[in-house]
Amino acid sequence: MSSSPPPAAPATAPQAAVESPEVARQGTQKLLKYLVIAVPYLWLLAFFLAPFLIVLKISLVEVRVAMPPYSELITFVEDGWIAFHGSLENYLWLWDDPLYINSYLSSLKIAATSTVLTLLVGYPIAYGMARAPRRWRFALLMLVILPFWTSFLIRVYAWIGILKKEGLLNLALTHLGLISEPLTILNTDIAVYIGIVYSYLPFMVLPLYANLEKMDLSLLEAAADLGCRPIKAFWVVTVPLSMTGIVAGCFLVFIPAVGEFVIPDLLGGSETLMIGKTLWTEFFNNRDWPVSSAVAVILLLVLIIPIVLFQRQQQRSAEAEA
Amino acid sequence: MTKSRYFAPAGAMIAFALAMGTAQAQEKVVNVYNWSDYIDESILEDFEKETGIKVVYDVFDSNEVLETKLLAGGTGYDVVVPTGSFLARQIQAGAFQKLDKSKLPNLKNMWDVVAKRTEKYDPGNDYSINYMWGTTGLGYNEEKILERMPDAPVTSWKMIFDPEVVSKFADCGIHVLDAPTELIPAALNYIGEDPDSKDPDVIAKAEDVLMAMRPYVQKFHSSEYINALANGDICLAVGWSGDVLQARDRADEANNGVTVNYVSPDEGALMWFDQMAIPTDAPHPENALAFLNYIMDPQVMAKASNYVYYANGNKASQEFLEEDVIGDPAIYPTPAALETLYTVTPYPPKVQRVVTRLWTKVKSGQ
């Protein structure tokens, strides 16, 4: 996902005024290409940009007791004049109360830790799958995808049954004599980590598997021929080559984990601070749509800025290599 | 009443809703949005038989969710059931239409004791009728509490707000409603302040009381305690009267050696009212009025209360109530106990923010 975009089609150099059939053909091709690109752009415009602008608009106005529960951003006054009522007060409010900043930081921390854990669990799985005999690979792939056939919510609920005090995990550990008192895992941050790692594991494994499977194994043979031991070859050959898969997997886990609401709500305790929960409280308990919209806009920025910076850096290094 | 009524499979309800959903395009439909586990479904079937109006029944589990939908508009619901303090704000926002009382002859059955109190939220009771009411008090596991503290002050808020007492029960599990607008008034009432205070300085005093309780609370949640009390997973909960009584019944049925009791503490408890109202943009207001009038029928209302274990605001229904409902002071408090109950009004938006912030601090320590 982070590699540089495909090289732009060779720019048709401004040719002499002579209109050759070749140029006309290229013209229609270009038009077709734009049409094809237009579809996803329209999609983004309708389902991403338009809702975002609505949220942005609400974040600039004031809360009031009415339907809908916020004031108007733009009103029409006489003589065709329009009045603008926006202010950045809601954003300043987020800065005033440490709750919001703490929630953002805590979400980033939980998401980052979970991403690292998911990578540590996911990499060996993907590696094992990619190096397994070819006839097993489809079955292994299915095992990774299979949990998607059950609702995400039900799978998270199942973890409540496993982790609670009288749950399966505590029962098993007690019977094995490993613990005498049941462990308190449910309603703590540990349960949130378990929930996120479990739920997002396929998003880490699938891109890694796709990447590792394509790897040219003769490179490892070459390393061995040159006297490199397998463990070292893994670190200097396999891992760097799978970097795009690692990055893709990490983004796919990190981004949704930052805004996660269901897992901390069901598995986390009341101390688990995540921006998704803070947003919920703001929207439903305070009924303050403007402030919750401001929280959402900032969340988007928090996620988009690092992604953009990262992509730039990737592009630059790709260009430097080329 | 059958023994298994509380286990009425949710699936049946969903199938019911789906079957009814297909009829939505027709004229004779009423879309009802009520709390979960809050009606005897046979009432809906009887209503359909009697009037030929199909009921599309949908449920919610928090006032916040209902209010957010209502204020966004275009819900398509004809009858909704907010709690009084939420109703008051929604009326102010213009979310409801005035009831045409000429279409509601059964209003004569209503109970003035309740109607007088609901006027605080809905002056003149112009926009709503009472469905159920109850109190917010304490549910506890008799065996576990007495085992830890034989002289436990079970009829007092000391059980939860006195650190000396509540600390003794931390090991057997304590749940508290995740409802700041009910817990803050309870804490204020405990320290002798006005539970309905809107003064941020007074509200701030609740913080000390709630923070003292916090270390011993396992979870802040508004529905899990029903099962947890019934199974013996927890021994103390701040909960809604009817819900604790449902837990008591489940424990009785399971015969698991758990005895659950409900008390509305001596210092006073919050009395709340769930009110049926018709949204401004209801697509079938005539059918909604017919539904409201049907619900106010004494026998129908009695059937509903006998099923959910909550008191209702219908005087005429009382003769049809079963003895374990009308005779239970936990459901229908004695006149003396009624005097100790208090009501609260909605917080203005600025104060609401203080309240929510305080609650977040109590729950998360942040």
XYZ file of C-alpha atoms in Angstrom:
688
model
C 0.000 0.000 0.000
C 2.938 2.259 0.532
C 4.851 1.709 -2.666
C 5.082 4.535 -5.134
C 2.204 4.900 -7.579
C 2.634 3.281 -10.986
C 4.722 5.495 -13.249
C 2.534 7.998 -14.958
C 1.754 7.239 -18.592
C 4.401 8.810 -20.812
C 3.269 12.325 -21.363
C 2.237 12.791 -24.928
C 4.681 15.386 -26.088
C 3.034 18.291 -27.817
C 3.335 17.175 -31.377
C 3.158 19.153 -34.526
C -0.221 20.467 -35.496
C -0.666 17.498 -37.787
C -3.452 15.412 -36.291
C -2.418 11.862 -36.890
C -4.857 8.978 -36.224
C -2.326 7.863 -33.585
C -2.947 11.021 -31.558
C -6.715 10.674 -31.820
C -6.483 7.101 -30.549
C -4.394 8.226 -27.631
C -6.969 10.916 -26.903
C -9.843 8.437 -26.570
C -7.644 6.201 -24.470
C -6.929 9.072 -22.147
C -10.609 9.879 -21.873
C -11.382 6.245 -21.039
C -8.666 6.265 -18.413
C -10.152 9.342 -16.766
C -13.583 7.737 -16.819
C -12.216 4.666 -15.063
C -10.512 6.814 -12.447
C -13.612 8.966 -12.068
C -15.636 6.106 -10.579
C -13.550 5.634 -7.422
C -13.105 9.388 -7.129
C -16.857 9.937 -7.219
C -17.211 7.185 -4.652
C -14.728 8.908 -2.339
C -16.395 12.245 -2.938
C -19.854 10.948 -2.058
C -19.006 8.651 0.835
C -15.894 10.177 2.327
C -15.556 13.845 1.510
C -19.231 14.782 1.805
C -19.727 13.157 5.255
C -16.432 14.657 6.381
C -17.579 18.134 5.358
C -20.808 17.630 7.297
C -18.834 16.621 10.400
C -16.503 19.572 9.887
C -19.462 21.917 9.611
C -21.028 20.640 12.850
C -17.697 20.971 14.629
C -17.728 24.731 14.018
C -21.133 25.522 15.508
C -22.772 25.532 18.934
C -24.896 22.999 20.773
C -28.531 23.879 21.469
C -31.713 22.154 22.597
C -33.477 21.606 19.293
C -33.832 19.256 16.367
C -31.102 18.824 15.152
C -29.236 19.695 18.367
C -26.808 22.289 16.961
C -26.977 25.794 15.520
C -26.699 26.783 11.861
C -23.316 27.563 10.331
C -24.643 29.733 7.552
C -27.852 31.713 7.617
C -29.360 33.789 4.831
C -30.097 37.356 5.739
C -31.934 39.825 3.594
C -30.603 41.252 0.336
C -28.881 38.026 -0.573
C -26.269 38.348 2.158
C -25.227 35.304 4.097
C -24.001 35.293 7.677
C -21.308 32.924 8.909
C -21.494 31.752 12.535
C -18.565 29.365 12.850
C -15.954 29.396 15.577
C -13.081 27.222 16.715
C -14.335 27.209 20.287
C -14.965 23.458 20.282
C -11.375 22.763 19.270
C -10.071 25.056 22.006
C -12.245 23.180 24.463
C -10.469 19.913 23.560
C -7.206 21.585 24.400
C -8.498 22.864 27.769
C -9.474 19.532 29.281
C -6.635 16.984 29.589
C -9.201 14.182 29.188
C -9.159 14.483 25.397
C -5.398 14.654 24.974
C -5.000 11.746 27.383
C -7.571 9.771 25.410
C -5.748 10.389 22.121
C -2.388 9.469 23.640
C -3.763 6.405 25.371
C -5.443 5.253 22.128
C -2.189 5.703 20.211
C -0.307 3.773 22.877
C -2.801 0.903 22.966
C -2.929 0.763 19.155
C 0.862 0.855 18.799
C 1.433 -1.835 21.424
C -1.266 -4.033 19.894
C 0.253 -3.551 16.433
C 3.673 -4.715 17.639
C 2.091 -7.698 19.405
C 0.060 -8.560 16.320
C 3.216 -8.410 14.212
C 5.062 -10.700 16.642
C 2.229 -13.227 16.519
C 1.358 -12.744 12.860
C 4.805 -12.922 11.285
C 5.571 -16.517 12.334
C 2.079 -17.563 11.224
C 2.482 -15.939 7.799
C 6.025 -17.293 7.482
C 4.879 -20.808 8.358
C 2.046 -20.589 5.839
C 4.263 -19.283 3.050
C 6.878 -22.019 3.575
C 4.356 -24.843 4.076
C 3.980 -27.436 1.298
C 1.967 -25.984 -1.549
C -0.965 -28.385 -1.085
C -1.492 -27.231 2.513
C -1.426 -23.541 1.809
C -5.030 -23.190 0.740
C -6.242 -24.969 3.879
C -4.028 -22.783 6.075
C -5.279 -19.664 4.319
C -8.843 -20.781 4.951
C -8.057 -21.210 8.659
C -7.025 -17.562 8.822
C -10.081 -16.345 6.925
C -12.633 -18.647 8.563
C -13.253 -16.559 11.719
C -14.640 -13.798 9.468
C -17.641 -16.010 8.867
C -18.771 -15.317 12.429
C -19.848 -11.845 13.466
C -17.057 -9.748 14.934
C -19.300 -8.821 17.859
C -19.980 -12.458 18.738
C -16.271 -13.277 18.637
C -15.525 -10.420 21.046
C -18.353 -11.599 23.311
C -16.823 -15.068 23.275
C -13.699 -13.593 24.832
C -15.799 -12.428 27.780
C -16.657 -16.071 28.401
C -13.018 -17.081 28.132
C -11.470 -14.309 30.221
C -13.960 -13.765 33.045
C -13.232 -14.891 36.597
C -15.139 -18.169 36.272
C -14.240 -18.350 32.574
C -12.567 -21.064 30.531
C -9.041 -19.714 30.918
C -9.182 -19.467 34.708
C -10.839 -22.889 34.968
C -8.144 -24.468 32.827
C -5.291 -22.824 34.714
C -6.794 -23.730 38.095
C -7.274 -27.361 37.063
C -3.717 -27.553 35.837
C -2.629 -26.277 39.232
C -0.853 -23.269 37.723
C -2.821 -20.745 39.740
C -4.763 -20.987 42.994
C -6.711 -17.703 42.734
C -8.511 -16.822 39.490
C -6.760 -14.091 37.481
C -8.554 -10.811 36.844
C -8.100 -10.260 33.126
C -11.524 -9.170 31.944
C -12.177 -5.420 32.282
C -8.465 -4.571 32.215
C -6.148 -3.235 29.513
C -4.714 -6.739 29.046
C -8.108 -7.955 27.867
C -8.195 -5.061 25.378
C -4.789 -6.088 23.997
C -5.918 -9.692 23.681
C -9.103 -8.592 21.946
C -7.321 -6.333 19.447
C -4.556 -8.823 18.655
C -7.114 -11.576 18.136
C -9.519 -9.497 16.045
C -6.932 -7.879 13.773
C -4.575 -10.827 13.339
C -5.890 -11.751 9.863
C -5.221 -8.183 8.663
C -1.580 -8.670 9.625
C -1.211 -12.247 8.379
C -2.781 -11.824 4.936
C -0.519 -9.064 3.522
C 2.530 -10.712 5.085
C 1.616 -14.060 3.582
C 1.027 -12.548 0.142
C 4.447 -10.921 0.395
C 6.415 -13.871 1.783
C 4.876 -16.313 -0.654
C 6.166 -14.289 -3.614
C 9.700 -14.167 -2.242
C 12.406 -15.595 -4.475
C 13.847 -18.480 -2.424
C 16.964 -18.636 -4.589
C 18.085 -15.491 -2.758
C 18.279 -17.538 0.444
C 20.245 -20.223 -1.430
C 22.619 -17.533 -2.623
C 23.042 -16.311 0.943
C 23.753 -19.873 2.099
C 26.279 -20.336 -0.712
C 28.065 -17.244 0.511
C 28.296 -18.736 3.997
C 25.367 -17.005 5.678
C 23.691 -19.044 8.394
C 19.868 -19.469 8.094
C 19.052 -17.280 11.104
C 21.200 -14.462 9.788
C 19.779 -14.933 6.303
C 16.295 -14.504 7.777
C 17.246 -11.134 9.277
C 19.289 -9.769 6.368
C 17.304 -11.201 3.459
C 13.752 -12.277 4.359
C 12.790 -9.487 6.766
C 14.007 -6.578 4.581
C 12.324 -8.110 1.539
C 9.043 -8.471 3.413
C 9.166 -4.872 4.648
C 6.297 -3.752 2.388
C 4.152 -6.562 3.813
C 5.088 -5.593 7.362
C 4.243 -1.953 6.723
C 0.940 -2.835 5.042
C -0.033 -5.168 7.882
C 0.919 -2.634 10.546
C -1.170 0.102 8.932
C -4.146 -2.218 8.542
C -3.995 -3.012 12.269
C -2.916 0.339 13.685
C -5.428 2.606 11.948
C -8.651 0.855 12.943
C -7.236 0.015 16.398
C -6.796 3.715 17.260
C -10.498 4.402 16.800
C -11.657 1.058 18.207
C -14.799 1.296 20.336
C -16.352 -2.169 20.646
C -13.324 -3.993 22.086
C -12.508 -1.495 24.878
C -16.205 -1.150 25.647
C -16.811 -4.883 26.054
C -13.462 -6.137 27.323
C -11.893 -3.027 28.867
C -12.446 -1.698 32.344
C -13.676 1.713 33.365
C -10.044 2.911 33.497
C -9.402 1.979 29.859
C -9.290 5.354 28.175
C -9.718 5.306 24.398
C -10.804 8.065 22.097
C -13.615 5.941 20.658
C -15.200 5.703 24.109
C -14.631 9.385 24.844
C -16.310 10.225 21.542
C -19.278 8.038 22.459
C -19.690 9.777 25.820
C -19.448 13.171 24.176
C -22.080 12.279 21.602
C -24.555 10.296 23.693
C -24.113 11.446 27.319
C -23.285 15.109 26.760
C -25.398 15.187 23.583
C -22.823 17.639 22.334
C -22.628 16.961 18.601
C -20.332 19.939 17.893
C -17.649 18.889 20.389
C -17.870 15.227 19.373
C -17.480 16.315 15.736
C -14.366 18.247 16.708
C -13.025 15.115 18.436
C -13.655 13.155 15.229
C -11.965 15.733 12.999
C -8.861 15.771 15.217
C -8.834 11.958 15.255
C -8.790 11.969 11.468
C -5.883 14.409 11.433
C -4.004 12.371 14.031
C -4.265 9.376 11.691
C -3.832 11.048 8.325
C -0.786 13.207 9.013
C 1.584 10.335 9.896
C 0.277 8.288 6.983
C 0.887 11.114 4.522
C 4.341 11.823 5.931
C 5.204 8.151 5.753
C 3.981 7.821 2.184
C 6.049 10.861 1.138
C 9.138 9.378 2.699
C 8.506 6.028 0.976
C 8.045 7.749 -2.351
C 11.256 9.677 -1.909
C 13.272 6.580 -1.022
C 11.716 4.737 -3.974
C 12.740 7.590 -6.245
C 16.220 7.622 -4.735
C 16.590 3.915 -5.505
C 15.404 4.334 -9.060
C -47.517 -15.802 34.643
C -45.236 -18.580 33.620
C -42.019 -19.357 35.371
C -39.938 -18.864 32.287
C -41.276 -15.494 31.236
C -37.949 -13.688 31.564
C -36.290 -16.098 29.262
C -38.764 -15.278 26.491
C -36.405 -15.899 23.604
C -35.167 -12.779 21.928
C -35.396 -14.692 18.668
C -39.157 -14.818 18.896
C -39.240 -11.081 19.294
C -36.976 -10.548 16.322
C -39.008 -12.913 14.142
C -42.090 -11.059 15.284
C -40.577 -7.710 14.366
C -39.470 -9.002 10.968
C -42.869 -10.478 10.195
C -44.478 -7.208 11.163
C -41.894 -5.201 9.286
C -43.186 -6.380 5.937
C -46.524 -4.802 6.734
C -45.012 -1.379 7.231
C -46.121 -0.084 3.860
C -49.747 -0.586 4.791
C -51.897 1.994 6.443
C -52.795 0.259 9.708
C -49.439 0.183 11.447
C -47.982 1.634 14.626
C -44.193 1.709 15.148
C -43.355 1.392 18.830
C -39.869 1.968 20.282
C -39.662 0.804 23.896
C -37.067 -0.342 26.428
C -35.869 -3.931 26.086
C -37.647 -6.538 28.288
C -40.337 -4.032 29.126
C -43.656 -5.466 27.943
C -45.675 -8.656 27.910
C -45.697 -9.423 24.184
C -49.231 -10.824 24.327
C -50.384 -7.229 24.906
C -49.167 -6.372 21.405
C -50.943 -9.376 19.905
C -54.168 -8.502 21.715
C -53.941 -4.925 20.470
C -53.600 -6.156 16.895
C -56.587 -8.442 17.274
C -58.728 -5.752 18.794
C -57.897 -2.846 16.484
C -56.485 -4.425 13.338
C -53.454 -2.136 13.684
C -50.153 -3.969 13.304
C -47.501 -3.240 15.902
C -43.907 -2.965 14.710
C -41.994 -3.286 17.958
C -38.378 -2.236 18.345
C -36.286 -1.893 21.517
C -33.492 0.263 22.947
C -31.523 0.074 26.175
C -30.524 3.639 26.954
C -32.171 7.031 27.031
C -29.116 8.446 25.314
C -29.611 6.282 22.225
C -33.294 7.177 22.065
C -32.590 10.893 22.422
C -29.900 10.913 19.760
C -32.280 9.260 17.301
C -35.154 11.568 18.196
C -33.126 14.760 17.831
C -31.723 13.651 14.484
C -35.360 13.382 13.336
C -37.094 11.106 10.867
C -37.063 8.053 13.137
C -40.320 6.692 11.724
C -41.458 5.797 15.255
C -45.005 6.541 16.375
C -44.608 5.815 20.089
C -41.406 6.181 22.135
C -40.773 5.754 25.870
C -38.209 8.214 27.318
C -37.635 8.728 31.045
C -39.099 11.930 32.521
C -35.968 14.050 32.754
C -35.059 13.217 29.153
C -38.631 13.772 28.016
C -38.594 17.315 29.428
C -35.616 18.299 27.306
C -37.024 16.584 24.228
C -40.300 18.508 24.612
C -38.249 21.707 24.760
C -36.440 20.693 21.564
C -39.797 20.217 19.845
C -39.489 16.454 19.438
C -43.066 15.596 20.451
C -46.589 16.509 19.453
C -49.347 17.451 21.889
C -51.697 14.597 22.675
C -55.253 14.950 21.442
C -56.878 14.104 24.775
C -60.318 13.678 23.185
C -58.925 10.511 21.586
C -57.719 9.201 24.956
C -60.826 8.411 27.024
C -58.799 6.037 29.207
C -56.925 9.021 30.679
C -59.602 8.879 33.396
C -57.882 5.743 34.750
C -54.612 7.501 35.529
C -53.355 7.971 39.086
C -53.131 11.557 40.371
C -50.236 10.659 42.717
C -48.080 9.887 39.679
C -49.606 12.489 37.343
C -48.768 15.245 39.835
C -45.111 14.203 39.781
C -44.826 13.772 36.022
C -46.097 17.344 35.559
C -42.630 18.400 36.627
C -41.349 17.101 33.289
C -44.429 17.544 31.152
C -46.567 20.455 32.450
C -50.242 19.541 32.202
C -49.202 16.073 30.996
C -49.886 17.445 27.533
C -47.294 15.414 25.652
C -47.040 12.082 27.449
C -48.695 9.380 29.516
C -47.000 7.386 32.242
C -46.085 3.817 31.344
C -44.066 2.593 34.329
C -42.252 4.128 37.242
C -39.762 2.882 39.747
C -36.937 3.780 42.060
C -33.147 3.596 41.944
C -31.884 1.740 44.994
C -29.794 -1.169 46.206
C -29.887 -4.825 45.228
C -27.938 -7.258 47.365
C -27.196 -10.918 47.897
C -28.469 -11.645 51.385
C -26.198 -14.615 52.184
C -22.964 -13.027 51.044
C -23.629 -9.648 52.665
C -24.636 -11.049 56.056
C -21.739 -13.502 56.000
C -19.309 -10.579 55.644
C -21.135 -8.173 57.921
C -23.918 -9.620 60.094
C -25.103 -6.146 61.136
C -24.880 -4.636 57.634
C -26.994 -1.454 57.321
C -28.897 -2.953 54.381
C -31.601 -0.285 54.298
C -29.131 2.597 54.064
C -27.026 4.189 51.341
C -24.129 3.573 53.770
C -23.955 0.159 52.086
C -22.389 1.780 49.037
C -21.300 5.296 50.079
C -19.642 4.575 53.457
C -16.093 3.353 52.730
C -16.036 1.454 56.051
C -19.035 -0.606 54.961
C -18.595 -0.909 51.206
C -14.975 -2.049 51.551
C -16.194 -5.216 53.270
C -18.082 -6.265 50.137
C -15.456 -5.454 47.512
C -14.303 -9.086 47.348
C -17.740 -10.445 46.408
C -18.342 -7.978 43.570
C -20.137 -4.615 43.314
C -21.809 -3.147 40.226
C -23.088 0.414 39.897
C -25.436 1.820 37.225
C -23.570 3.707 34.529
C -25.999 6.596 34.968
C -24.488 9.868 36.233
C -27.866 11.602 36.323
C -29.012 9.062 38.928
C -25.843 8.471 40.956
C -24.917 12.124 41.481
C -28.354 12.956 42.934
C -28.055 9.846 45.158
C -24.650 10.975 46.437
C -25.911 14.531 47.053
C -28.965 13.211 48.882
C -26.678 11.048 51.053
C -24.691 14.048 52.276
C -27.846 16.088 52.865
C -27.623 18.323 49.803
C -30.466 18.933 47.356
C -30.363 15.958 44.972
C -31.822 18.117 42.188
C -29.186 20.833 42.539
C -27.991 22.477 39.335
C -25.228 24.414 41.091
C -21.811 23.173 39.896
C -20.312 23.875 43.350
C -22.883 21.644 45.021
C -22.553 18.970 42.332
C -18.800 18.970 42.929
C -19.476 17.774 46.480
C -20.779 14.490 45.049
C -17.316 13.787 43.715
C -15.822 12.998 47.133
C -18.645 10.585 47.944
C -18.364 8.806 44.594
C -14.563 8.719 44.603
C -14.658 7.094 48.057
C -16.880 4.340 46.627
C -14.953 3.908 43.380
C -12.071 1.623 44.510
C -14.565 -1.076 45.536
C -16.694 -1.031 42.382
C -16.017 -3.787 39.891
C -18.028 -2.326 37.045
C -20.202 0.605 36.054
C -22.881 -0.904 33.831
C -26.644 -0.549 33.498
C -27.834 -4.064 32.686
C -25.201 -6.715 33.439
C -26.022 -6.602 37.142
C -29.344 -8.391 36.609
C -27.675 -11.655 35.665
C -24.664 -11.094 37.881
C -26.860 -10.675 40.979
C -28.997 -13.673 40.049
C -25.950 -15.926 39.501
C -24.220 -14.771 42.663
C -21.323 -13.273 40.667
C -21.780 -10.018 42.551
C -23.249 -9.314 45.986
C -24.202 -5.639 45.772
C -25.536 -3.356 43.050
C -26.981 0.097 42.647
C -29.833 -0.672 40.272
C -33.394 -0.050 39.136
C -36.136 -1.588 41.251
C -37.774 -3.815 38.652
C -34.443 -5.063 37.327
C -33.282 -6.141 40.776
C -36.642 -7.846 41.319
C -36.177 -9.680 38.022
C -32.797 -10.835 39.343
C -34.537 -11.986 42.535
C -36.960 -14.067 40.477
C -34.249 -15.577 38.306
C -32.341 -16.617 41.431
C -35.522 -18.153 42.866
C -36.114 -20.109 39.671
C -32.509 -21.285 39.460
C -32.709 -22.394 43.105
C -28.976 -21.739 43.386
C -28.874 -20.699 47.022
C -28.850 -17.021 46.102
C -31.373 -14.676 47.737
C -31.583 -11.260 46.113
C -33.295 -8.349 47.859
C -34.143 -4.846 46.719
C -34.296 -1.839 49.029
C -35.148 1.738 48.380
C -32.899 3.155 51.122
C -34.246 5.050 54.150
C -32.414 8.281 53.295
C -34.506 8.507 50.150
C -34.195 7.308 46.585
C -34.726 8.632 43.120
C -38.177 8.089 41.681
C -38.257 8.009 37.915
C -41.009 7.818 35.301
C -40.954 6.251 31.847
C -43.392 8.178 29.687
C -45.019 7.245 26.377
C -45.016 10.069 23.840
C -45.610 10.613 20.103
C -42.776 12.165 18.031
C -43.597 15.300 16.040
C -42.864 13.543 12.761
C -44.650 10.270 13.632
C -46.030 8.762 10.404
C -49.137 7.272 12.052
C -50.197 9.606 14.896
C -53.802 8.366 14.896
C -52.672 4.775 15.420
C -50.274 5.955 18.114
C -53.174 7.543 20.022
C -55.119 4.291 19.700
C -52.121 2.422 21.108
C -51.718 4.830 24.025
C -55.405 4.566 24.838
C -55.210 0.772 24.735
C -52.205 0.747 27.080
C -54.169 2.857 29.571
C -56.852 0.168 29.808
C -56.755 -1.008 33.452
C -56.464 -4.713 32.638
C -53.801 -4.186 29.976
C -51.714 -2.003 32.263
C -52.049 -4.527 35.094
C -50.886 -7.280 32.765
C -47.815 -5.227 31.854
C -46.908 -4.525 35.489
C -47.475 -8.134 36.518
C -44.961 -9.088 33.862
C -42.148 -6.541 34.340
C -42.442 -5.944 38.118
C -42.605 -2.190 37.812
C -45.342 0.014 39.224
C -47.531 1.950 36.811
C -49.336 5.274 36.882
C -52.765 3.766 36.367
C -55.020 3.862 39.436
C -57.762 1.705 37.913
C -55.287 -1.068 37.089
C -54.469 -1.673 40.746
C -57.367 -4.008 41.401
C -56.076 -6.319 38.646
C -52.495 -6.434 39.931
C -51.215 -9.646 41.451
C -50.562 -9.636 45.172
C -46.787 -10.022 44.777
C -46.757 -6.787 42.763
C -49.208 -4.442 44.501
C -48.365 -5.883 47.916
C -44.599 -5.543 47.536
C -43.348 -2.290 49.071
C -40.291 -2.546 46.798
C -42.643 -2.016 43.834
C -45.476 0.020 45.353
C -43.872 1.862 48.289
C -45.980 2.601 51.359
C -47.304 6.184 51.556
C -44.655 6.937 54.193
C -41.866 5.584 51.985
C -43.267 7.513 49.028
C -42.590 10.692 50.992
C -38.840 9.965 51.087
C -38.564 9.532 47.315
C -37.284 12.467 45.324
C -37.393 13.423 41.646
C -34.886 15.277 39.499
C -35.187 17.604 36.519
C -32.887 17.734 33.485
C -29.528 19.495 33.685
C -28.949 22.526 31.450
C -26.318 21.742 28.739
C -23.449 23.548 30.524
C -24.161 21.746 33.800
C -24.677 18.445 31.995
C -21.097 18.757 30.832
C -19.906 19.204 34.438
C -21.929 16.144 35.442
C -20.572 13.951 32.637
C -17.027 15.125 33.274
C -17.342 14.313 36.965
C -18.676 10.885 36.084
C -15.824 10.201 33.657
C -13.447 11.127 36.465
C -15.194 8.747 38.838
C -15.160 5.910 36.326
C -11.692 6.314 34.848
C -9.824 8.170 37.586
C -8.940 10.760 34.901
